[in-house]
Tab-separated table of C-alpha atoms and ligand atoms in Angstrom:
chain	number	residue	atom	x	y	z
A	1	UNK	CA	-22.096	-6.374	16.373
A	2	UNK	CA	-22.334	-4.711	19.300
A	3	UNK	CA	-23.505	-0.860	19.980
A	4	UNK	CA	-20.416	1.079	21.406
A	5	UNK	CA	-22.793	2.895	23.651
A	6	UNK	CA	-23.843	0.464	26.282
A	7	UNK	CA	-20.201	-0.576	26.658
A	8	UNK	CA	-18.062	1.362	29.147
A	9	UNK	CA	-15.760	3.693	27.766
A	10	UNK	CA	-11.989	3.122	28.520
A	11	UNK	CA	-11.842	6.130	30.490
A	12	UNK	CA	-13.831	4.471	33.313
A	13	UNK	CA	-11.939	0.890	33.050
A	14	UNK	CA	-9.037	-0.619	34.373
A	15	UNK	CA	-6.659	-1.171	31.212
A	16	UNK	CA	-4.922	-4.258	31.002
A	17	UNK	CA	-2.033	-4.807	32.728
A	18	UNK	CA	0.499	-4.871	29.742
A	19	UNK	CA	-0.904	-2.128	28.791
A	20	UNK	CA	0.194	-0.094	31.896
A	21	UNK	CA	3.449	-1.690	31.965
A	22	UNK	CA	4.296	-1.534	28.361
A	23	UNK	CA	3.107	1.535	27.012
A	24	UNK	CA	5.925	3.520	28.871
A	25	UNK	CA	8.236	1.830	26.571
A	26	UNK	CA	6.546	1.835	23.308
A	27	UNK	CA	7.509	4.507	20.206
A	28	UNK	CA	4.534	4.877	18.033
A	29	UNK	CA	4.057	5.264	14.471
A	30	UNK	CA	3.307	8.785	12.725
A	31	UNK	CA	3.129	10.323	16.116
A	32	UNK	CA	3.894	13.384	18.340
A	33	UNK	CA	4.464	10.863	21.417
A	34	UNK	CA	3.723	14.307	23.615
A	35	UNK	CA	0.371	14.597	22.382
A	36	UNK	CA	-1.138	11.456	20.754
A	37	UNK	CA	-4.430	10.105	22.298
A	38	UNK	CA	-3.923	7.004	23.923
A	39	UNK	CA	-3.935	4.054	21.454
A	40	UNK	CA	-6.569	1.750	21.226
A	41	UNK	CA	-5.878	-1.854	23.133
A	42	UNK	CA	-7.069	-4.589	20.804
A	43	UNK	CA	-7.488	-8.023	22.380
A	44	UNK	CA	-9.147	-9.583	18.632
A	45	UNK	CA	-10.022	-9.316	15.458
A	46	UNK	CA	-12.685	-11.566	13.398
A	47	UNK	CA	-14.312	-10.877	10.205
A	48	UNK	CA	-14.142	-7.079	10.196
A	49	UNK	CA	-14.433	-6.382	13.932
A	50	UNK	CA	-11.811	-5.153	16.268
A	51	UNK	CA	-12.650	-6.222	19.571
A	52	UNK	CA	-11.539	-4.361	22.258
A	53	UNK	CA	-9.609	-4.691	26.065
A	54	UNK	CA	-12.522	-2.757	27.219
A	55	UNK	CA	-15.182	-4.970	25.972
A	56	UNK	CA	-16.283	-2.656	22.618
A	57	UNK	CA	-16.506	-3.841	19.360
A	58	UNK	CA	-15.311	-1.761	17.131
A	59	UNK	CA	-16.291	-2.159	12.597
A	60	UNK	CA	-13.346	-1.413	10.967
A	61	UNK	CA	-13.204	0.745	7.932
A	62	UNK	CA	-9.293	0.173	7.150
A	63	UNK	CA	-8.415	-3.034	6.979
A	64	UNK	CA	-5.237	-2.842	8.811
A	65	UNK	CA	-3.621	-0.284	6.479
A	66	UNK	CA	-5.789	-1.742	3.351
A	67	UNK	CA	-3.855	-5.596	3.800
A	68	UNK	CA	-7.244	-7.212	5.540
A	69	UNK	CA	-8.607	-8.039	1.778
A	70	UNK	CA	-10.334	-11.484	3.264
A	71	UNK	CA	-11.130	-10.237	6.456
A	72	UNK	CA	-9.221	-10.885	9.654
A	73	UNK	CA	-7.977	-14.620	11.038
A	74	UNK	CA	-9.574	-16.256	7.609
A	75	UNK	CA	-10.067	-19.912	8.336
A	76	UNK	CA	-8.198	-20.858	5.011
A	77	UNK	CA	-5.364	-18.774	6.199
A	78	UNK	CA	-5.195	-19.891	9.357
A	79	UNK	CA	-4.979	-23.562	7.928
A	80	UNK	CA	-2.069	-22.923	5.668
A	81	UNK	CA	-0.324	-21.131	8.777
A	82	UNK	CA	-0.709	-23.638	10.544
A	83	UNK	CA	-0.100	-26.648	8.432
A	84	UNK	CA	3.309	-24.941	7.566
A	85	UNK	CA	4.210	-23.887	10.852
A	86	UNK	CA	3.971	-27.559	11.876
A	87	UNK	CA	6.668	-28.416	8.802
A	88	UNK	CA	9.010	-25.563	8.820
A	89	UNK	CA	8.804	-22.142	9.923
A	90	UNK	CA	11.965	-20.484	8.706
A	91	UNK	CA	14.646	-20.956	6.728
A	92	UNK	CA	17.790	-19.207	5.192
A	93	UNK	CA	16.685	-18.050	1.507
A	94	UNK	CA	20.345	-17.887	1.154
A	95	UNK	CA	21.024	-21.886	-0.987
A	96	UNK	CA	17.671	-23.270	-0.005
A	97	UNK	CA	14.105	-22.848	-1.548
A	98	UNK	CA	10.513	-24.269	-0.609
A	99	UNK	CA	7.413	-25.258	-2.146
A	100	UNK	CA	5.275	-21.811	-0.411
A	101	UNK	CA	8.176	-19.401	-1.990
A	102	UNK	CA	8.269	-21.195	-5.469
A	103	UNK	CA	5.089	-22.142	-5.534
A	104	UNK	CA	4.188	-18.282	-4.894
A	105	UNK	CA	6.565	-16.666	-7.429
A	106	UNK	CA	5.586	-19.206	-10.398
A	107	UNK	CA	1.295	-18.117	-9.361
A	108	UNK	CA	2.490	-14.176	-9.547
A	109	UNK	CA	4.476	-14.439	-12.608
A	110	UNK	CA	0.868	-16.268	-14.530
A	111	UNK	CA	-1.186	-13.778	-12.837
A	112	UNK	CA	0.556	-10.150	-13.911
A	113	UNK	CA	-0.163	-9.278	-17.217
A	114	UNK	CA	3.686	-9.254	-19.478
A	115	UNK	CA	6.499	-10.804	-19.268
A	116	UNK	CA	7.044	-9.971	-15.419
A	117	UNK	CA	8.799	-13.238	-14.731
A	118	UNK	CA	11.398	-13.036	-11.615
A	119	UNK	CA	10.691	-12.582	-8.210
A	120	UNK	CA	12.721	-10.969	-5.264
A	121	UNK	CA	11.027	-11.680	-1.942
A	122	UNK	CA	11.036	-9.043	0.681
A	123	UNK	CA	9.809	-8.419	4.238
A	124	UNK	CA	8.219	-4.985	3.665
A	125	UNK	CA	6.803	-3.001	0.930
A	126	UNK	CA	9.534	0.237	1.339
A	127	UNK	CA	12.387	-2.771	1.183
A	128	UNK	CA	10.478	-3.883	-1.849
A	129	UNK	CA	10.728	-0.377	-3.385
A	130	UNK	CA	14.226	-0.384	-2.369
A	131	UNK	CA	14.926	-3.670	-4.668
A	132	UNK	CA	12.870	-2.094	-7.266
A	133	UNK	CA	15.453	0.743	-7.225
A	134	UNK	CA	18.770	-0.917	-6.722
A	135	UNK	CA	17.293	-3.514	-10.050
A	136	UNK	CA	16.634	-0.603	-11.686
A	137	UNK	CA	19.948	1.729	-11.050
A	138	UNK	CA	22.608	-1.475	-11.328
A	139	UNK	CA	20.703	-2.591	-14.764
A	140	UNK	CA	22.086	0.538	-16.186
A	141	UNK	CA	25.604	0.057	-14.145
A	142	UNK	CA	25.791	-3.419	-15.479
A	143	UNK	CA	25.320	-2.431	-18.749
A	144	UNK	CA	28.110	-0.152	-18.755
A	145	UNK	CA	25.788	3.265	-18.990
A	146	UNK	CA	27.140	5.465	-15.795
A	147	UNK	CA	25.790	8.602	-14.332
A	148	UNK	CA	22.025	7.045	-14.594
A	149	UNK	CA	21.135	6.643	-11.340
A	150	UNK	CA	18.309	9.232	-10.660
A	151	UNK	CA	14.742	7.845	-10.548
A	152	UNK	CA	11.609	10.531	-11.745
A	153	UNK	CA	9.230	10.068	-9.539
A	154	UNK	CA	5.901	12.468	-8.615
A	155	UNK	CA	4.476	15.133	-6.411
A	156	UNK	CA	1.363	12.855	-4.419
A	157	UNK	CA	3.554	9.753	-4.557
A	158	UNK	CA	4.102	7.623	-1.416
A	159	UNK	CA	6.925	4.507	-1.605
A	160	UNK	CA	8.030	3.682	2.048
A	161	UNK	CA	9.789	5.376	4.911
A	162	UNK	CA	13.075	4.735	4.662
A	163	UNK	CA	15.435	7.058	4.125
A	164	UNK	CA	16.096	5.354	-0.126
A	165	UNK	CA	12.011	6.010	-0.581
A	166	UNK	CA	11.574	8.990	1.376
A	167	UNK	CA	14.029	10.285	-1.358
A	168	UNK	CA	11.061	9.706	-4.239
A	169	UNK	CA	8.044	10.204	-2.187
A	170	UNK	CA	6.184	13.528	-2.638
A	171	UNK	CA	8.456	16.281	-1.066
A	172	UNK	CA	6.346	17.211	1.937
A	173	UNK	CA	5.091	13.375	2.722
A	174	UNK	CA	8.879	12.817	2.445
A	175	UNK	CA	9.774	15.583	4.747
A	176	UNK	CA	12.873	16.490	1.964
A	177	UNK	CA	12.950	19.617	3.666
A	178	UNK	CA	13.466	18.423	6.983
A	179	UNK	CA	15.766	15.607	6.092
A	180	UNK	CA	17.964	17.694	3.383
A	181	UNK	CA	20.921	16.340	2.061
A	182	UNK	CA	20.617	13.184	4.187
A	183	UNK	CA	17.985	11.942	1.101
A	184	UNK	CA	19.598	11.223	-2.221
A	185	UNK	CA	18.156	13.802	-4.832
A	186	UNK	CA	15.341	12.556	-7.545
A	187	UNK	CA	13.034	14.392	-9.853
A	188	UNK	CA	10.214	14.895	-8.543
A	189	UNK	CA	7.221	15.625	-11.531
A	190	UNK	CA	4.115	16.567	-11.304
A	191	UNK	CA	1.160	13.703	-13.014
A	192	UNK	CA	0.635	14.410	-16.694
A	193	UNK	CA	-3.128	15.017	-16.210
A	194	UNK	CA	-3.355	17.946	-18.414
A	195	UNK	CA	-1.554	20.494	-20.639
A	196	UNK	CA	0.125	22.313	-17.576
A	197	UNK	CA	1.464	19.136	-15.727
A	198	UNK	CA	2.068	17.331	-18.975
A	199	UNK	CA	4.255	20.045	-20.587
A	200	UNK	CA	6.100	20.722	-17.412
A	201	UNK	CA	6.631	16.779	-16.900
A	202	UNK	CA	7.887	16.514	-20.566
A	203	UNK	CA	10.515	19.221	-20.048
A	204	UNK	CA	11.625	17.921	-17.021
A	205	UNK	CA	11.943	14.391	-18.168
A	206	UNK	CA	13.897	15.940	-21.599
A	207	UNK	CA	16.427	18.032	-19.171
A	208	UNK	CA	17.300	15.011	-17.158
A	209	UNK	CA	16.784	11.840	-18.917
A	210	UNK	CA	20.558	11.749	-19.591
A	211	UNK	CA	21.143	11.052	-15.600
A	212	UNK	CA	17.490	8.981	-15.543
A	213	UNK	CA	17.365	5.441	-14.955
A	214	UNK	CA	13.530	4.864	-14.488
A	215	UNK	CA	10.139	6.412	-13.974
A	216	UNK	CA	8.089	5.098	-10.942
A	217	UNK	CA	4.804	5.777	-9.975
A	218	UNK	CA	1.493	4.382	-7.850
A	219	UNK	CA	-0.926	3.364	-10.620
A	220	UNK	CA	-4.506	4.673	-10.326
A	221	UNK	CA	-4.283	5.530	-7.037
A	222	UNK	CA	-1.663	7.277	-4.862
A	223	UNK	CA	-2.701	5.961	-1.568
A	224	UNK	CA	-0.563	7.162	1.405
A	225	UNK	CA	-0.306	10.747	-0.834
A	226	UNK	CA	-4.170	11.607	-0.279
A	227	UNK	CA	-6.046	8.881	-1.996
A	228	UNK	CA	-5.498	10.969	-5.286
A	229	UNK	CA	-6.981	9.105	-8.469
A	230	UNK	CA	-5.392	9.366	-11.965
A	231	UNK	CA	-6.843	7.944	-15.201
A	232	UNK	CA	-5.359	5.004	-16.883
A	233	UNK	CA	-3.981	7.181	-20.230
A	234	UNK	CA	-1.491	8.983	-17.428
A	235	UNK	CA	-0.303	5.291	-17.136
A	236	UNK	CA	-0.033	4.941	-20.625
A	237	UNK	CA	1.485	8.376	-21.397
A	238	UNK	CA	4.214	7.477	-18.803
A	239	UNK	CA	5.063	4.592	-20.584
A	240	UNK	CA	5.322	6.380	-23.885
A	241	UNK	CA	7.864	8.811	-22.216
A	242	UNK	CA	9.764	5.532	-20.468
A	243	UNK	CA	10.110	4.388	-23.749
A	244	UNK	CA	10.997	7.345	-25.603
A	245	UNK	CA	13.397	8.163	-23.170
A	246	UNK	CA	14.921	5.229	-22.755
A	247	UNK	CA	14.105	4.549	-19.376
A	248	UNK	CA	12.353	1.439	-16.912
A	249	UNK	CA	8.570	1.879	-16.036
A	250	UNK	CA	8.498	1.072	-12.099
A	251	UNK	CA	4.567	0.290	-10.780
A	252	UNK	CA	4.648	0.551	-6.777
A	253	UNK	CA	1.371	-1.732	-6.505
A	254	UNK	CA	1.913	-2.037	-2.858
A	255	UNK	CA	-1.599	-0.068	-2.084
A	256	UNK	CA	-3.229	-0.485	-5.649
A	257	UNK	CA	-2.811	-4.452	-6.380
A	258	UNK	CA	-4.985	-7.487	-5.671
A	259	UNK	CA	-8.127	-6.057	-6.273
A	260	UNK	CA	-8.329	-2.980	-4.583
A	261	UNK	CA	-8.611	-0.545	-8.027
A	262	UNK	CA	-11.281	-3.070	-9.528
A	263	UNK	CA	-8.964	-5.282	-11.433
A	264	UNK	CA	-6.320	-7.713	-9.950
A	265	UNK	CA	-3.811	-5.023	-10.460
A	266	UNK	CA	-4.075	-1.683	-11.211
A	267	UNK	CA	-2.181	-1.056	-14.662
A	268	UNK	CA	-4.217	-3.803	-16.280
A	269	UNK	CA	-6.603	-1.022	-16.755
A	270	UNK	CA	-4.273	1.109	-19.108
A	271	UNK	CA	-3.402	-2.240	-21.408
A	272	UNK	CA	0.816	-1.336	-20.448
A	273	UNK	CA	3.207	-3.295	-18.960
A	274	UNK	CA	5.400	-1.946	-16.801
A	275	UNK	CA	9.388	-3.163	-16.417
A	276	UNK	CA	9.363	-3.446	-12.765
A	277	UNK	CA	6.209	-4.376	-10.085
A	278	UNK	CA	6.428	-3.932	-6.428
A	279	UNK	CA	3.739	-5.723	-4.215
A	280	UNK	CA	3.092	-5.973	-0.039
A	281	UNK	CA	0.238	-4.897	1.733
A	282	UNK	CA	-2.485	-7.330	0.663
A	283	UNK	CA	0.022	-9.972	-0.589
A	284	UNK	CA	-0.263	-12.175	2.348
A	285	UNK	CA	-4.025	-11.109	2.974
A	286	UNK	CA	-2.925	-9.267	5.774
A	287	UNK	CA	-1.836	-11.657	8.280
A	288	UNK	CA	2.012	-11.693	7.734
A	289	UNK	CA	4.769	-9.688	6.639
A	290	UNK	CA	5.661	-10.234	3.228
A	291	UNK	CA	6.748	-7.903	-0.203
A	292	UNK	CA	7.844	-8.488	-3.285
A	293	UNK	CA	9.727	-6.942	-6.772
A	294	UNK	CA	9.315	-8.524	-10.015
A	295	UNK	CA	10.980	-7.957	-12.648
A	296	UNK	CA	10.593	-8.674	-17.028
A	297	UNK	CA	12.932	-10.790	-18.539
A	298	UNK	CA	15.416	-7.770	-19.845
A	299	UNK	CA	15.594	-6.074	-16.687
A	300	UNK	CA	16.968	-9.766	-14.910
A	301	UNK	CA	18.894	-10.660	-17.938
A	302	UNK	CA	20.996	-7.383	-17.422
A	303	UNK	CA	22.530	-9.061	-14.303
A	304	UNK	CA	23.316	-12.023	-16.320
A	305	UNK	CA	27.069	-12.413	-16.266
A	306	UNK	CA	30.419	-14.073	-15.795
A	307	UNK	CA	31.377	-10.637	-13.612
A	308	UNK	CA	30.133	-11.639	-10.110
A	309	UNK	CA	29.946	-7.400	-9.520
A	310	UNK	CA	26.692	-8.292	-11.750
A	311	UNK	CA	24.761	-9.747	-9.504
A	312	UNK	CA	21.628	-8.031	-7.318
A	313	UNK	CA	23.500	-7.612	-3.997
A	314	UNK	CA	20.666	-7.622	-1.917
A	315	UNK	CA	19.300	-10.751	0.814
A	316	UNK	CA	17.138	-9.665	3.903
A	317	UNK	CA	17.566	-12.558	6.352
A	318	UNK	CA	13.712	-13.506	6.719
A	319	UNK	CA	12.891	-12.834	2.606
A	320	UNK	CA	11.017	-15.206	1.149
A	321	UNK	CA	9.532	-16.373	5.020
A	322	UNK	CA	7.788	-19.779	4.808
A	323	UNK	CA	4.962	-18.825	6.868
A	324	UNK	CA	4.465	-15.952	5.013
A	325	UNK	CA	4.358	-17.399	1.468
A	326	UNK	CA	2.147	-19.641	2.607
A	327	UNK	CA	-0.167	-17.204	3.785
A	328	UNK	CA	-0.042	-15.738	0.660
A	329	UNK	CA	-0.631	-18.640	-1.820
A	330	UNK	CA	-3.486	-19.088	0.472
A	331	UNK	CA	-4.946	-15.276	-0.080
A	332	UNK	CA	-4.332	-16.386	-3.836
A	333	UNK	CA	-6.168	-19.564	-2.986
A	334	UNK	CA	-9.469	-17.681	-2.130
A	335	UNK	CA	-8.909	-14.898	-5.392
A	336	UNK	CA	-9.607	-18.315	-7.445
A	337	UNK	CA	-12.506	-19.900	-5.282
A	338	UNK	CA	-14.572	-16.734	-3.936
A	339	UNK	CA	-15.542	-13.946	-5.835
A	340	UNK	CA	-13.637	-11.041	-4.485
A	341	UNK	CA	-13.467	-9.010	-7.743
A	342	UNK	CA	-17.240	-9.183	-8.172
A	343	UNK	CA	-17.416	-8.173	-3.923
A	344	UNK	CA	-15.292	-4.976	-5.328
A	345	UNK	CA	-17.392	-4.251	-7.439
A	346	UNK	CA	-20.605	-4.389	-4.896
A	347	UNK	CA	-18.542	-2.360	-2.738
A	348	UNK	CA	-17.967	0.404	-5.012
A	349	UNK	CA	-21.675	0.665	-5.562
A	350	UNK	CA	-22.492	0.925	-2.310
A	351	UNK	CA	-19.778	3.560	-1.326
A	352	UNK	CA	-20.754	5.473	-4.660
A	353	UNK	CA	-24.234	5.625	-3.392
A	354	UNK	CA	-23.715	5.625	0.352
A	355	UNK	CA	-20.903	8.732	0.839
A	356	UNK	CA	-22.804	11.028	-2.283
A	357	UNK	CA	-25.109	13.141	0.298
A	358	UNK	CA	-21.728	13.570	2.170
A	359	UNK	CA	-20.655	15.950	-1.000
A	360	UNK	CA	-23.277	18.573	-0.181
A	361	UNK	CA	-22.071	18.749	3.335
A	362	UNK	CA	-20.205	22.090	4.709
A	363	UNK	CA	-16.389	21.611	4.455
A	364	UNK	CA	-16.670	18.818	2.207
A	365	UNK	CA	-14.440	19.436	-0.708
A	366	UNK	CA	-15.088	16.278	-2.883
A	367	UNK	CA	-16.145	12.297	-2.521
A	368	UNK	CA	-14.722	9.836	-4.819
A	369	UNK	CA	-14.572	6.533	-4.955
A	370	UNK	CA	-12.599	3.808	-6.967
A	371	UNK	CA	-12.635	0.163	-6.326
A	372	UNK	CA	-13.300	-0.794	-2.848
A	373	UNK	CA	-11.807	2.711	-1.766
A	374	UNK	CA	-13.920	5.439	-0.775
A	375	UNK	CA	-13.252	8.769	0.278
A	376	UNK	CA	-14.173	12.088	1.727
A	377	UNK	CA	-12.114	15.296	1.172
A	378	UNK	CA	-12.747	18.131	3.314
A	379	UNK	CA	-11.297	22.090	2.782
A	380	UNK	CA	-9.354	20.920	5.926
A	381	UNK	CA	-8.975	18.534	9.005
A	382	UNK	CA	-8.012	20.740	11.812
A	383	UNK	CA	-7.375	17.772	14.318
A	384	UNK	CA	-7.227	14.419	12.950
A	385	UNK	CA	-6.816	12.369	16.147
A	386	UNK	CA	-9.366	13.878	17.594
A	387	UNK	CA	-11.849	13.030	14.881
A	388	UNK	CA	-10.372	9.501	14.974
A	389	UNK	CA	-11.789	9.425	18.496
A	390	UNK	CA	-15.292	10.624	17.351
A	391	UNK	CA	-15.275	7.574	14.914
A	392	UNK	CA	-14.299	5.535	17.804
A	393	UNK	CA	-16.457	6.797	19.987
A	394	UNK	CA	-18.927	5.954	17.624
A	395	UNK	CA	-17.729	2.208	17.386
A	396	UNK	CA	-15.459	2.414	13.579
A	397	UNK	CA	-12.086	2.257	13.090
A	398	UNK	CA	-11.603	5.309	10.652
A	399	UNK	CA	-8.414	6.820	10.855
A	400	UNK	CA	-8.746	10.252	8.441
A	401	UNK	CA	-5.099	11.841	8.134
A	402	UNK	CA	-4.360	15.230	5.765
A	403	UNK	CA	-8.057	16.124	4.628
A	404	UNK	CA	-9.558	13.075	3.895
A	405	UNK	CA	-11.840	10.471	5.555
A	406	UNK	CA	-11.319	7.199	3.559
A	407	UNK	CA	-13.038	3.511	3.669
A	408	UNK	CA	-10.743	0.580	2.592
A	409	UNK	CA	-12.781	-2.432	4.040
A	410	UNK	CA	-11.944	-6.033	3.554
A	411	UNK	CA	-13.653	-7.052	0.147
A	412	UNK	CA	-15.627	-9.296	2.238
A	413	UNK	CA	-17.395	-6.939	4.408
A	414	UNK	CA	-21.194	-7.419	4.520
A	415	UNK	CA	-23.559	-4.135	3.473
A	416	UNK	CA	-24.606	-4.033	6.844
A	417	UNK	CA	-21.047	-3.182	8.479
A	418	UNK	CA	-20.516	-0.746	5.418
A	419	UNK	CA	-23.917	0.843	6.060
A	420	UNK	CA	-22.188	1.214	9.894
A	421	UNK	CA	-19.049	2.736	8.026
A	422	UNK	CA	-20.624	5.227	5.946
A	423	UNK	CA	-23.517	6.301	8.200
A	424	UNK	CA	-21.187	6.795	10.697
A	425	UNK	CA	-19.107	9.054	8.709
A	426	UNK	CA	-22.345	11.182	7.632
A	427	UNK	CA	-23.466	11.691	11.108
A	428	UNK	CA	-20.479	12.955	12.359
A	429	UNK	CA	-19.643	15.246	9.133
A	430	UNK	CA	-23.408	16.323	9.843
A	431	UNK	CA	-22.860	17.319	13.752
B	501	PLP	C1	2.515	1.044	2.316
B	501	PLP	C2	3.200	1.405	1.060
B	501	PLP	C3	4.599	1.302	0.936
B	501	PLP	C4	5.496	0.915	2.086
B	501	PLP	O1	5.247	-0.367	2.573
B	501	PLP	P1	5.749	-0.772	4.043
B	501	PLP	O2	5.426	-2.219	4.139
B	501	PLP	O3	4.994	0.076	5.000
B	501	PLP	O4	7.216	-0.520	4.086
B	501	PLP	C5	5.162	1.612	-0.284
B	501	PLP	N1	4.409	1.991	-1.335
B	501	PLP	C6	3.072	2.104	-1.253
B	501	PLP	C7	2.304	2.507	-2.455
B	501	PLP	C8	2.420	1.823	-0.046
B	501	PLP	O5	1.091	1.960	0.049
């Protein structure tokens, strides 16, 4: 690991030459393109290090947007990329399988708890969320029940960025305001965490279930929302209502599942099962792009038919990517042989321990933890990028947005990194 501080800064070095070139004619993510700092040019990754044009070395807190589980460039990974790369890269889903695809969807459907037994490959999570919905509004249209097509989902909640899940996101994240009537309309509810949000959840779930196809939330954890934790009885009291109304139970696991709660997936810890799973982010162990929806045996068998207007319309041209299954039989691969669920737990510990004097700091509005997530909450984060540059300056790759600071390492980070992490963040909450 190398200290940030006897490295030059970028200011004083040449930057690459692509970098000059191509920045011009990049468009950023999340950003006001007038004012964003520069961004970062990364030359490597290892482990969970960022290495840098400039020559820093940067420990990384985030794990490329939580998908890093095993670290970056795994050697098991990189074996199974390779090994398939050599045999067959690509190929039209579209009348031909593979071993990597079928091989993946038969090791899902063992590991999640129920009878969650079809797969529909994808190539991102919000495309996954998007199958989840179509499943879930065309079960009711092939059933012959019109006028359902409205999903409930929750204030907090976070399910992609395209324009279908903007439309069930929370209403600010979504930017329903600024979008208007471009975004289909959903009920948004708040959580059922107590009397208040329960009652007023209940009445809005009673005055619209008649145009309600399905209930969808982020179990545990809504990630992208503010790293806000629920208990599992919310899970369980949603799919009370689900049932009494009626309606499908969708789980967006795309932050919350393989490991990152504690458990494999995140609604094992409220004992349900829910009629419709989405899963991306650490699917593929970070290294390609890869999503999927899965889907019980009564949700598929509602597109059983002999009217060809039954079937799921739906077929992105790289789903179910060789290279990319691959990768992700080979994350599965190390679930099995290393002990990532016990490394969860180690890291939770730590972070538990580690970001508690934080709490007592001024501005800091709460610390939590939960799985291999921790997080700092302050009243208010009045410039976000430029605290991401303190961090970097400081050699970690934190990126706090809203009014939180979180930690999402790779499971197999070693203490002394994470001691890095949240010393780091201390110091600089401290100055
Ligand atoms: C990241 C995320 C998505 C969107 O996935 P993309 O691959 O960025 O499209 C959807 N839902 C949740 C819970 C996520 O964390």
């Amino acid at each position: 690991m190398s200290a940030s501080a006897s490295r030059p800064s970028p200011s004083t070095q040449q930057m690459p030459q692509w970098y000059e070139d191509g920045l011009p004619h990049i468009w950023l993510p999340y950003s006001q393109m007038k004012t964003a700092s520069a961004p970062l040019a990364a030359v490597r990754t290892h482990d969970t290090h960022i290495e840098l044009a400039d020559g820093r070395e940067l420990v990384d807190g985030v794990a490329a947007w939580w998908t890093a589980c095993h670290g970056y460039n795994h050697p098991h990974i990189r074996a199974a990329v390779s090994a398939q790369l050599a045999a067959m890269p690509h190929i039209m889903f579209g009348g031909t399988v593979h071993e990597p695809a079928l091989r993946l969807a038969a090791r899902l459907c063992a590991m999640l708890p129920g009878d969650l037994e079809r797969v529909f490959f994808t190539d991102s999570g919000s495309v996954s969320v998007e199958v989840a919905m179509k499943m879930a509004i065309q079960y009711r249209l092939n059933k012959g029940e019109t006028g359902r097509t409205k999903l409930l989902a929750f204030k907090g909640g976070y399910h992609g960025d395209t324009l279908a899940t903007m439309a069930v996101c929370d209403p600010e994240e979504g930017m329903h305001h600024l979008y208007g009537s471009a975004l289909a309309e959903h009920i948004i509810a708040p959580l059922p965490q107590d009397e208040a949000s329960t009652a007023e959840f209940l009445r809005l779930l009673k005055n619209h279930a008649h145009e309600l196809t399905a209930i969808m939330t982020e179990p545990l954890v809504q990630g992208a929302g503010g790293m806000l934790f629920h208990s599992p009885e919310v899970l369980r009291t949603l799919r009370k209502a689900a049932d009494d109304h009626d309606l499908l139970l969708i789980l967006d696991e795309i932050f919350t599942g393989f490991g990152r709660t504690g458990s494999m997936f995140a609604y094992e810890q409220a004992g349900i099962v829910p009629d419709i799973v989405t899963l991306s982010k650490a699917l593929t162990g970070g290294t390609l792009a890869l999503a999927a929806t899965v889907a019980r045996r009564h949700v598929f068998e509602a597109f059983l038919s002999d009217n060809p207007e039954h079937a799921l319309m739906h077929g992105p041209t790289f789903m179910a990517n060789p290279l990319a299954c691959a990768c992700a039989n080979a994350s599965l691969d190390l679930f099995e042989t290393e002990p990532r669920l016990e490394q969860v737990q180690a890291i939770n510990a730590f972070l538990t321990d580690a970001l508690e004097p934080c709490r007592t700091l001024p501005g800091v509005k709460d610390v939590r933890t939960m799985g291999a997530i921790g997080v700092v909450e302050l009243e208010k984060i009045a410039n976000p990028d430029a605290l991401r540059q303190r961090f970097i300056a400081e050699g970690v790759w934190i990126r706090p947005f809203r009014s939180i600071i979180y930690l999402t390492p790779a499971f197999t980070i070693t203490q002394s990194d994470l001691k890095t992490l949240t010393d780091t963040i201390y110091r600089v909450l401290s100055a």
